mmCIF file of C-alpha atoms in Angstrom:
data_model
loop_
_atom_site.group_PDB
_atom_site.id
_atom_site.type_symbol
_atom_site.label_atom_id
_atom_site.label_comp_id
_atom_site.label_asym_id
_atom_site.label_seq_id
_atom_site.Cartn_x
_atom_site.Cartn_y
_atom_site.Cartn_z
ATOM 1 C CA MET A 1 9.093 21.165 33.924
ATOM 2 C CA ALA A 2 12.001 22.945 35.527
ATOM 3 C CA MET A 3 12.475 20.036 37.873
ATOM 4 C CA PHE A 4 12.454 17.632 34.980
ATOM 5 C CA ALA A 5 15.125 19.651 33.181
ATOM 6 C CA ARG A 6 17.212 19.688 36.304
ATOM 7 C CA THR A 7 16.984 15.932 36.696
ATOM 8 C CA ILE A 8 18.066 15.490 33.111
ATOM 9 C CA ARG A 9 20.990 17.786 33.634
ATOM 10 C CA SER A 10 22.032 16.064 36.831
ATOM 11 C CA SER A 11 21.687 12.657 35.222
ATOM 12 C CA LEU A 12 23.900 13.800 32.379
ATOM 13 C CA LEU A 13 26.495 15.040 34.815
ATOM 14 C CA GLU A 14 26.285 11.757 36.667
ATOM 15 C CA THR A 15 26.896 9.717 33.562
ATOM 16 C CA ARG A 16 29.878 11.797 32.743
ATOM 17 C CA ALA A 17 31.326 10.875 36.089
ATOM 18 C CA THR A 18 30.689 7.145 35.822
ATOM 19 C CA LEU A 19 31.465 6.568 32.162
ATOM 20 C CA PRO A 20 34.789 5.692 30.578
ATOM 21 C CA PRO A 21 36.785 8.599 29.089
ATOM 22 C CA THR A 22 35.051 10.674 26.477
ATOM 23 C CA PHE A 23 37.160 9.516 23.570
ATOM 24 C CA LEU A 24 35.502 6.140 23.957
ATOM 25 C CA LEU A 25 32.086 7.732 23.717
ATOM 26 C CA PRO A 26 32.117 9.839 20.584
ATOM 27 C CA PHE A 27 28.374 10.320 20.226
ATOM 28 C CA ARG A 28 26.473 11.068 23.332
ATOM 29 C CA ALA A 29 23.062 10.137 24.568
ATOM 30 C CA ARG A 30 21.145 10.359 21.342
ATOM 31 C CA ILE A 31 22.265 7.172 19.691
ATOM 32 C CA THR A 32 20.230 4.071 19.681
ATOM 33 C CA THR A 33 21.675 0.848 18.482
ATOM 34 C CA VAL A 34 18.930 -0.466 16.307
ATOM 35 C CA SER A 35 19.924 -3.823 15.015
ATOM 36 C CA HIS A 36 19.242 -4.004 11.333
ATOM 37 C CA THR A 37 18.276 -7.518 11.950
ATOM 38 C CA LEU A 38 16.405 -7.722 8.712
ATOM 39 C CA GLU A 39 19.791 -7.717 7.015
ATOM 40 C CA THR A 40 20.955 -4.273 6.014
ATOM 41 C CA GLY A 41 20.324 -4.866 2.341
ATOM 42 C CA ASN A 42 16.618 -5.407 2.888
ATOM 43 C CA VAL A 43 15.970 -2.359 5.035
ATOM 44 C CA PRO A 44 14.537 0.445 2.939
ATOM 45 C CA GLU A 45 16.524 3.655 2.795
ATOM 46 C CA PRO A 46 14.066 5.888 4.679
ATOM 47 C CA LEU A 47 14.017 3.398 7.567
ATOM 48 C CA ILE A 48 17.755 3.585 7.947
ATOM 49 C CA GLN A 49 17.583 7.344 7.925
ATOM 50 C CA SER A 50 14.622 7.827 10.215
ATOM 51 C CA GLY A 51 15.019 5.079 12.782
ATOM 52 C CA GLN A 52 17.869 6.518 14.739
ATOM 53 C CA HIS A 53 20.320 9.333 14.960
ATOM 54 C CA ILE A 54 23.522 7.890 13.647
ATOM 55 C CA SER A 55 26.553 9.698 12.546
ATOM 56 C CA LYS A 56 27.422 10.270 8.902
ATOM 57 C CA ASP A 57 30.399 7.952 8.809
ATOM 58 C CA LEU A 58 28.278 5.167 10.268
ATOM 59 C CA LYS A 59 25.729 5.763 7.540
ATOM 60 C CA SER A 60 28.394 5.532 4.882
ATOM 61 C CA LYS A 61 29.653 2.397 6.556
ATOM 62 C CA ILE A 62 26.223 0.851 6.338
ATOM 63 C CA GLN A 63 26.048 1.856 2.689
ATOM 64 C CA ALA A 64 29.407 0.217 2.042
ATOM 65 C CA ALA A 65 28.442 -2.879 3.938
ATOM 66 C CA LYS A 66 25.251 -3.137 1.956
ATOM 67 C CA ASP A 67 27.173 -3.561 -1.276
ATOM 68 C CA ALA A 68 29.467 -6.107 0.275
ATOM 69 C CA ARG A 69 26.592 -7.954 1.803
ATOM 70 C CA ALA A 70 24.681 -8.331 -1.432
ATOM 71 C CA SER A 71 26.671 -11.442 -2.190
ATOM 72 C CA ALA A 72 27.347 -12.696 1.307
ATOM 73 C CA SER A 73 24.717 -14.876 2.867
ATOM 74 C CA SER A 74 23.391 -14.166 6.325
ATOM 75 C CA THR A 75 22.787 -16.753 8.984
ATOM 76 C CA LEU A 76 19.199 -16.734 10.016
ATOM 77 C CA SER A 77 18.238 -18.945 12.896
ATOM 78 C CA THR A 78 14.555 -19.047 12.153
ATOM 79 C CA SER A 79 12.363 -21.336 14.142
ATOM 80 C CA GLU A 80 10.951 -24.022 11.934
ATOM 81 C CA SER A 81 7.315 -23.629 11.120
ATOM 82 C CA SER A 82 4.944 -24.046 8.256
ATOM 83 C CA THR A 83 3.874 -21.110 6.162
ATOM 84 C CA GLN A 84 0.540 -21.010 7.960
ATOM 85 C CA SER A 85 1.888 -20.709 11.458
ATOM 86 C CA ARG A 86 2.944 -17.659 13.388
ATOM 87 C CA THR A 87 6.654 -17.132 13.013
ATOM 88 C CA ASP A 88 8.918 -15.998 15.781
ATOM 89 C CA GLU A 89 12.269 -15.082 14.343
ATOM 90 C CA THR A 90 15.601 -14.408 15.915
ATOM 91 C CA PRO A 91 17.828 -13.350 13.049
ATOM 92 C CA SER A 92 21.433 -12.726 13.897
ATOM 93 C CA PRO A 93 23.666 -11.038 11.365
ATOM 94 C CA LEU A 94 26.545 -9.100 12.798
ATOM 95 C CA THR A 95 25.563 -5.747 11.349
ATOM 96 C CA PRO A 96 28.000 -2.838 11.234
ATOM 97 C CA SER A 97 25.936 -0.947 13.793
ATOM 98 C CA ILE A 98 26.154 -3.836 16.219
ATOM 99 C CA LYS A 99 29.886 -4.054 15.622
ATOM 100 C CA LYS A 100 30.294 -0.389 16.327
ATOM 101 C CA LEU A 101 27.846 0.181 19.142
ATOM 102 C CA LEU A 102 27.725 -3.101 21.055
ATOM 103 C CA PRO A 103 31.033 -2.306 22.833
ATOM 104 C CA LEU A 104 29.552 1.011 23.938
ATOM 105 C CA LEU A 105 26.403 -0.665 25.185
ATOM 106 C CA HIS A 106 28.491 -3.287 26.923
ATOM 107 C CA SER A 107 30.658 -0.658 28.591
ATOM 108 C CA GLN A 108 27.708 0.762 30.532
ATOM 109 C CA PRO A 109 26.806 -1.804 33.118
ATOM 110 C CA ALA A 110 23.437 -2.164 34.750
ATOM 111 C CA HIS A 111 21.495 -3.182 31.687
ATOM 112 C CA TYR A 112 17.818 -3.755 31.287
ATOM 113 C CA LEU A 113 16.125 -6.234 28.995
ATOM 114 C CA THR A 114 12.604 -6.458 27.694
ATOM 115 C CA LEU A 115 11.997 -10.165 28.038
ATOM 116 C CA HIS A 116 9.010 -11.934 26.570
ATOM 117 C CA ILE A 117 7.371 -14.820 28.383
ATOM 118 C CA HIS A 118 4.460 -16.378 26.508
ATOM 119 C CA GLY A 119 4.515 -13.360 24.218
ATOM 120 C CA ARG A 120 4.110 -10.764 26.980
ATOM 121 C CA PRO A 121 6.854 -8.210 27.593
ATOM 122 C CA TYR A 122 8.484 -7.609 30.973
ATOM 123 C CA LEU A 123 11.066 -4.863 31.423
ATOM 124 C CA LEU A 124 13.604 -6.243 33.891
ATOM 125 C CA THR A 125 17.014 -5.624 35.370
ATOM 126 C CA LYS A 126 19.190 -7.748 37.590
ATOM 127 C CA GLY A 127 17.745 -8.303 41.044
ATOM 128 C CA ASP A 128 14.157 -7.618 40.030
ATOM 129 C CA THR A 129 11.362 -9.696 41.454
ATOM 130 C CA LEU A 130 8.693 -10.557 38.932
ATOM 131 C CA ARG A 131 5.245 -11.817 39.777
ATOM 132 C CA LEU A 132 4.028 -13.594 36.684
ATOM 133 C CA PRO A 133 0.311 -13.253 35.947
ATOM 134 C CA PHE A 134 -0.031 -17.047 35.987
ATOM 135 C CA CYS A 135 1.146 -20.083 37.875
ATOM 136 C CA MET A 136 3.979 -21.609 35.899
ATOM 137 C CA PRO A 137 3.524 -25.341 35.443
ATOM 138 C CA ASN A 138 6.171 -27.959 36.244
ATOM 139 C CA VAL A 139 8.534 -25.719 38.179
ATOM 140 C CA GLN A 140 9.464 -25.726 41.841
ATOM 141 C CA PRO A 141 10.996 -23.068 44.043
ATOM 142 C CA GLY A 142 14.740 -23.157 43.458
ATOM 143 C CA ASP A 143 14.584 -24.014 39.774
ATOM 144 C CA VAL A 144 16.660 -21.827 37.492
ATOM 145 C CA LEU A 145 15.069 -20.665 34.247
ATOM 146 C CA ARG A 146 16.863 -19.228 31.265
ATOM 147 C CA LEU A 147 14.884 -16.439 29.617
ATOM 148 C CA ASN A 148 15.826 -16.362 25.976
ATOM 149 C CA ARG A 149 13.424 -14.068 24.145
ATOM 150 C CA ALA A 150 14.202 -10.358 24.366
ATOM 151 C CA THR A 151 13.327 -7.365 22.218
ATOM 152 C CA HIS A 152 15.429 -4.670 23.887
ATOM 153 C CA ILE A 153 18.805 -4.538 25.532
ATOM 154 C CA GLY A 154 19.367 -1.151 27.078
ATOM 155 C CA SER A 155 21.714 0.805 29.238
ATOM 156 C CA ARG A 156 21.480 4.420 30.295
ATOM 157 C CA ASP A 157 22.413 5.824 26.892
ATOM 158 C CA TYR A 158 22.120 3.014 24.368
ATOM 159 C CA THR A 159 19.384 0.647 23.325
ATOM 160 C CA LEU A 160 19.591 -2.359 21.058
ATOM 161 C CA LYS A 161 16.175 -3.002 19.597
ATOM 162 C CA ALA A 162 14.699 -5.847 17.659
ATOM 163 C CA PRO A 163 12.556 -4.953 14.641
ATOM 164 C CA GLU A 164 8.913 -4.209 15.246
ATOM 165 C CA PRO A 165 6.541 -7.163 14.940
ATOM 166 C CA VAL A 166 4.511 -7.427 11.758
ATOM 167 C CA LYS A 167 0.812 -7.756 12.336
ATOM 168 C CA GLY A 168 -0.824 -10.879 10.994
ATOM 169 C CA THR A 169 -3.655 -11.021 8.495
ATOM 170 C CA LEU A 170 -5.949 -13.801 7.377
ATOM 171 C CA ASP A 171 -3.348 -15.017 4.912
ATOM 172 C CA ALA A 172 -0.049 -14.069 6.547
ATOM 173 C CA PRO A 173 0.612 -15.016 10.152
ATOM 174 C CA LYS A 174 2.023 -12.611 12.697
ATOM 175 C CA ARG A 175 5.784 -12.252 12.630
ATOM 176 C CA SER A 176 7.545 -11.195 15.771
ATOM 177 C CA PHE A 177 11.244 -10.566 15.927
ATOM 178 C CA TYR A 178 13.505 -11.112 18.892
ATOM 179 C CA LEU A 179 17.133 -10.320 19.553
ATOM 180 C CA ASP A 180 19.672 -13.051 19.063
ATOM 181 C CA GLU A 181 19.730 -15.067 22.264
ATOM 182 C CA ARG A 182 23.529 -15.328 22.120
ATOM 183 C CA LEU A 183 23.760 -11.599 22.827
ATOM 184 C CA PHE A 184 22.812 -11.939 26.480
ATOM 185 C CA VAL A 185 22.427 -14.339 29.371
ATOM 186 C CA CYS A 186 19.460 -13.983 31.663
ATOM 187 C CA ARG A 187 18.687 -16.391 34.465
ATOM 188 C CA ALA A 188 15.649 -16.267 36.706
ATOM 189 C CA THR A 189 15.218 -18.253 39.889
ATOM 190 C CA VAL A 190 11.796 -19.462 40.896
ATOM 191 C CA ILE A 191 11.241 -18.107 44.380
ATOM 192 C CA GLY A 192 7.822 -19.448 45.087
ATOM 193 C CA VAL A 193 4.138 -19.195 44.517
ATOM 194 C CA GLU A 194 2.074 -16.306 45.777
ATOM 195 C CA SER A 195 -1.679 -16.256 46.021
ATOM 196 C CA GLU A 196 -4.080 -13.390 45.951
ATOM 197 C CA PRO A 197 -6.643 -12.823 48.699
ATOM 198 C CA MET A 198 -9.770 -14.849 48.200
ATOM 199 C CA ARG A 199 -12.349 -13.044 46.109
ATOM 200 C CA ILE A 200 -16.010 -13.802 46.562
ATOM 201 C CA LYS A 201 -18.407 -12.833 43.803
ATOM 202 C CA GLU A 202 -22.094 -12.947 44.568
ATOM 203 C CA LYS A 203 -24.213 -14.324 41.760
ATOM 204 C CA THR A 204 -27.928 -13.729 41.863
ATOM 205 C CA LYS A 205 -30.845 -14.845 39.793
ATOM 206 C CA ARG A 206 -34.026 -12.823 39.425
ATOM 207 C CA ARG A 207 -36.966 -13.522 41.712
ATOM 208 C CA GLN A 208 -34.960 -15.906 43.881
ATOM 209 C CA ARG A 209 -33.642 -15.394 47.336
ATOM 210 C CA HIS A 210 -30.775 -17.755 46.843
ATOM 211 C CA ILE A 211 -27.385 -16.112 46.312
ATOM 212 C CA ARG A 212 -24.565 -18.174 44.900
ATOM 213 C CA ARG A 213 -21.107 -17.149 46.102
ATOM 214 C CA VAL A 214 -18.298 -17.935 43.702
ATOM 215 C CA LYS A 215 -14.858 -18.095 45.246
ATOM 216 C CA SER A 216 -11.676 -17.513 43.378
ATOM 217 C CA LYS A 217 -8.125 -17.455 44.592
ATOM 218 C CA HIS A 218 -5.465 -17.416 41.919
ATOM 219 C CA ARG A 219 -1.860 -18.448 42.335
ATOM 220 C CA TYR A 220 1.079 -16.661 40.770
ATOM 221 C CA THR A 221 4.685 -17.711 40.309
ATOM 222 C CA ILE A 222 7.364 -15.358 41.620
ATOM 223 C CA LEU A 223 10.648 -15.093 39.763
ATOM 224 C CA LYS A 224 13.790 -13.263 40.716
ATOM 225 C CA ILE A 225 16.258 -12.205 38.046
ATOM 226 C CA SER A 226 19.417 -13.710 39.470
ATOM 227 C CA ASP A 227 21.746 -13.139 36.569
ATOM 228 C CA MET A 228 21.687 -10.703 33.679
ATOM 229 C CA GLU A 229 24.669 -10.224 31.486
ATOM 230 C CA VAL A 230 25.167 -8.646 28.084
ATOM 231 C CA LYS A 231 27.887 -10.264 26.012
ATOM 232 C CA SER A 232 30.758 -8.207 24.749
ATOM 233 C CA LEU A 233 31.419 -8.043 21.031
ATOM 234 C CA GLU A 234 34.333 -10.514 21.238
ATOM 235 C CA GLU A 235 32.294 -13.072 23.157
ATOM 236 C CA TYR A 236 29.412 -12.690 20.747
ATOM 237 C CA GLN A 237 31.659 -13.096 17.709
ATOM 238 C CA SER A 238 33.324 -16.186 19.146
ATOM 239 C CA GLU A 239 29.929 -17.723 19.878
ATOM 240 C CA LEU A 240 28.783 -17.018 16.331
ATOM 241 C CA GLU A 241 31.920 -18.648 14.951
ATOM 242 C CA ARG A 242 31.491 -21.655 17.192
ATOM 243 C CA ASP A 243 27.922 -22.126 16.004
ATOM 244 C CA GLU A 244 28.968 -21.803 12.380
ATOM 245 C CA GLU A 245 31.583 -24.500 12.880
ATOM 246 C CA ARG A 246 28.940 -26.727 14.369
ATOM 247 C CA ILE A 247 26.769 -26.291 11.290
ATOM 248 C CA PHE A 248 29.468 -27.029 8.733
ATOM 249 C CA MET B 1 -6.227 -32.455 -2.112
ATOM 250 C CA PRO B 2 -7.476 -28.886 -2.196
ATOM 251 C CA TYR B 3 -9.616 -27.448 0.549
ATOM 252 C CA PHE B 4 -11.819 -24.433 1.025
ATOM 253 C CA ARG B 5 -10.717 -22.330 3.949
ATOM 254 C CA ILE B 6 -13.926 -20.658 5.146
ATOM 255 C CA THR B 7 -13.884 -17.922 7.775
ATOM 256 C CA LEU B 8 -17.081 -16.444 9.165
ATOM 257 C CA LEU B 9 -16.690 -12.661 9.096
ATOM 258 C CA ARG B 10 -20.248 -11.511 9.744
ATOM 259 C CA SER B 11 -22.660 -13.089 12.140
ATOM 260 C CA ALA B 12 -25.978 -14.497 11.054
ATOM 261 C CA ILE B 13 -27.991 -12.747 13.772
ATOM 262 C CA GLY B 14 -31.260 -11.584 12.318
ATOM 263 C CA LEU B 15 -30.980 -13.709 9.206
ATOM 264 C CA PRO B 16 -33.412 -16.466 8.184
ATOM 265 C CA SER B 17 -33.050 -19.747 9.979
ATOM 266 C CA LYS B 18 -32.049 -21.414 6.697
ATOM 267 C CA THR B 19 -28.884 -19.321 6.632
ATOM 268 C CA THR B 20 -28.111 -20.209 10.247
ATOM 269 C CA GLY B 21 -28.637 -23.834 9.344
ATOM 270 C CA VAL B 22 -26.084 -23.663 6.540
ATOM 271 C CA LEU B 23 -23.548 -22.129 8.903
ATOM 272 C CA LYS B 24 -24.209 -24.854 11.422
ATOM 273 C CA ALA B 25 -23.796 -27.509 8.759
ATOM 274 C CA LEU B 26 -20.430 -26.040 7.802
ATOM 275 C CA GLY B 27 -19.334 -25.914 11.422
ATOM 276 C CA LEU B 28 -19.227 -22.143 11.723
ATOM 277 C CA ARG B 29 -20.508 -21.197 15.148
ATOM 278 C CA LYS B 30 -19.274 -17.679 15.828
ATOM 279 C CA ARG B 31 -17.453 -14.906 14.023
ATOM 280 C CA MET B 32 -13.828 -15.433 12.968
ATOM 281 C CA THR B 33 -14.038 -19.206 13.206
ATOM 282 C CA THR B 34 -12.218 -20.967 10.419
ATOM 283 C CA VAL B 35 -13.113 -24.349 8.990
ATOM 284 C CA TYR B 36 -11.664 -26.399 6.171
ATOM 285 C CA HIS B 37 -13.806 -28.431 3.800
ATOM 286 C CA PRO B 38 -12.712 -30.390 0.732
ATOM 287 C CA VAL B 39 -13.430 -28.741 -2.586
ATOM 288 C CA SER B 40 -16.626 -30.339 -3.835
ATOM 289 C CA PRO B 41 -19.849 -29.176 -5.507
ATOM 290 C CA ASP B 42 -21.821 -29.714 -2.282
ATOM 291 C CA VAL B 43 -19.595 -27.446 -0.257
ATOM 292 C CA ALA B 44 -19.460 -24.909 -3.087
ATOM 293 C CA GLY B 45 -23.265 -24.764 -3.043
ATOM 294 C CA GLN B 46 -23.306 -24.268 0.709
ATOM 295 C CA ILE B 47 -20.790 -21.442 0.386
ATOM 296 C CA MET B 48 -22.928 -19.826 -2.291
ATOM 297 C CA ARG B 49 -25.807 -19.606 0.209
ATOM 298 C CA ILE B 50 -23.714 -17.707 2.750
ATOM 299 C CA LYS B 51 -21.247 -15.940 0.470
ATOM 300 C CA GLU B 52 -22.045 -12.529 1.987
ATOM 301 C CA LEU B 53 -20.939 -13.638 5.436
ATOM 302 C CA VAL B 54 -17.707 -15.496 4.839
ATOM 303 C CA ASP B 55 -14.214 -15.208 3.449
ATOM 304 C CA VAL B 56 -13.217 -18.145 1.263
ATOM 305 C CA LYS B 57 -9.836 -19.185 -0.014
ATOM 306 C CA GLU B 58 -8.716 -22.374 -1.674
ATOM 307 C CA VAL B 59 -5.714 -23.903 0.060
ATOM 308 C CA GLU B 60 -3.713 -27.064 -0.444
ATOM 309 C CA ASN B 61 -3.722 -28.442 3.102
ATOM 310 C CA ALA B 62 -6.312 -28.391 5.831
ATOM 311 C CA MET B 63 -5.431 -27.484 9.405
ATOM 312 C CA THR B 64 -7.048 -29.020 12.430
ATOM 313 C CA LYS B 65 -8.347 -26.895 15.277
ATOM 314 C CA GLU B 66 -5.305 -27.765 17.377
ATOM 315 C CA GLU B 67 -2.943 -26.839 14.553
ATOM 316 C CA ILE B 68 -4.624 -23.445 14.177
ATOM 317 C CA ARG B 69 -4.264 -22.838 17.915
ATOM 318 C CA ASP B 70 -0.614 -23.881 17.904
ATOM 319 C CA ALA B 71 0.098 -21.608 14.961
ATOM 320 C CA ARG B 72 -1.242 -18.621 16.881
ATOM 321 C CA ARG B 73 0.557 -19.384 20.113
ATOM 322 C CA PRO B 74 3.591 -17.205 20.837
ATOM 323 C CA GLU B 75 6.906 -18.658 21.919
ATOM 324 C CA ARG B 76 7.323 -19.713 25.507
ATOM 325 C CA GLY B 77 10.396 -17.569 26.077
ATOM 326 C CA TYR B 78 12.067 -19.679 28.755
ATOM 327 C CA TRP B 79 13.557 -23.069 29.434
ATOM 328 C CA VAL B 80 14.448 -24.741 32.677
ATOM 329 C CA GLU B 81 18.199 -24.705 33.088
ATOM 330 C CA SER B 82 18.518 -26.608 36.357
ATOM 331 C CA ARG B 83 16.146 -28.143 38.828
ATOM 332 C CA ARG B 84 16.362 -27.530 42.538
ATOM 333 C CA GLY B 85 17.824 -30.993 43.248
ATOM 334 C CA GLU B 86 20.552 -30.603 40.660
ATOM 335 C CA VAL B 87 21.714 -27.365 42.215
ATOM 336 C CA LEU B 88 21.950 -29.011 45.629
ATOM 337 C CA ARG B 89 23.900 -31.930 44.231
ATOM 338 C CA GLY B 90 26.235 -29.584 42.384
ATOM 339 C CA GLY B 91 26.894 -27.449 45.438
#
């Protein structure tokens, strides 16, 4: 326990050394940037209060924005699907908390992302090697993939989270939420294919001497995260504007 | 055209073979399978025989097995930005 406390203290001291001046970082360490991706107006009051430790003026800002937002429409880039099918949503309103805290998140380099491939999460940073639990079809070593589904963007002190997924029922399909893919750029290079050692399983039947030996040797694709970049607020805003122009 | 969406919630193990036969006729093989049948008196009668085992809802459109699978599948989460050859040509 004592060791743990010491590591925390030393890590705090370290951050102080590496971070920009303190006036840029008014609230320390306890803030999380939860994106109110559901549009601030729709988030119930207790959720806003409980989800994260935000300062009072930010809370009042959210309250003010809520009233303003009641009339304004939000741009939701929802993947098209019927009512029956599972929906994967990447809503992208520029909420006040993103406006306020994205610069802080951006100012702390070495970010991590929780990226989802085929619905499974992988917590990755730049330079990581990832052995996927399957052999990816139709790719060769040297191909560059863009990973575009993330639920967390984090640095040492700040985390931008997507809303929790909503479990599906018989009537309503599962809804999972991802961060807006314009917030970050993540490239992965296919390095190659790895294979596990051959496994031999002995299958026996009763009252028979014959033993069947089943061989299995699976192949796994190896990825390396070659590029991971979190957009700054200005870049993100300009991208949003560009996309809006394209729509209208 | 309306359809019955029938989902088998409880298995028919230990039940009379007539019940199992009704399930087989409806196309329900194991628990949590879902089938769609057009709303008709015949199907309604079959459902009545196994009403304790299934969940029934009337829906407007039927889904095929492939459609149900696709609806459950999560997003892929990646796309191929450049192939190996393209990179070589570019550089």
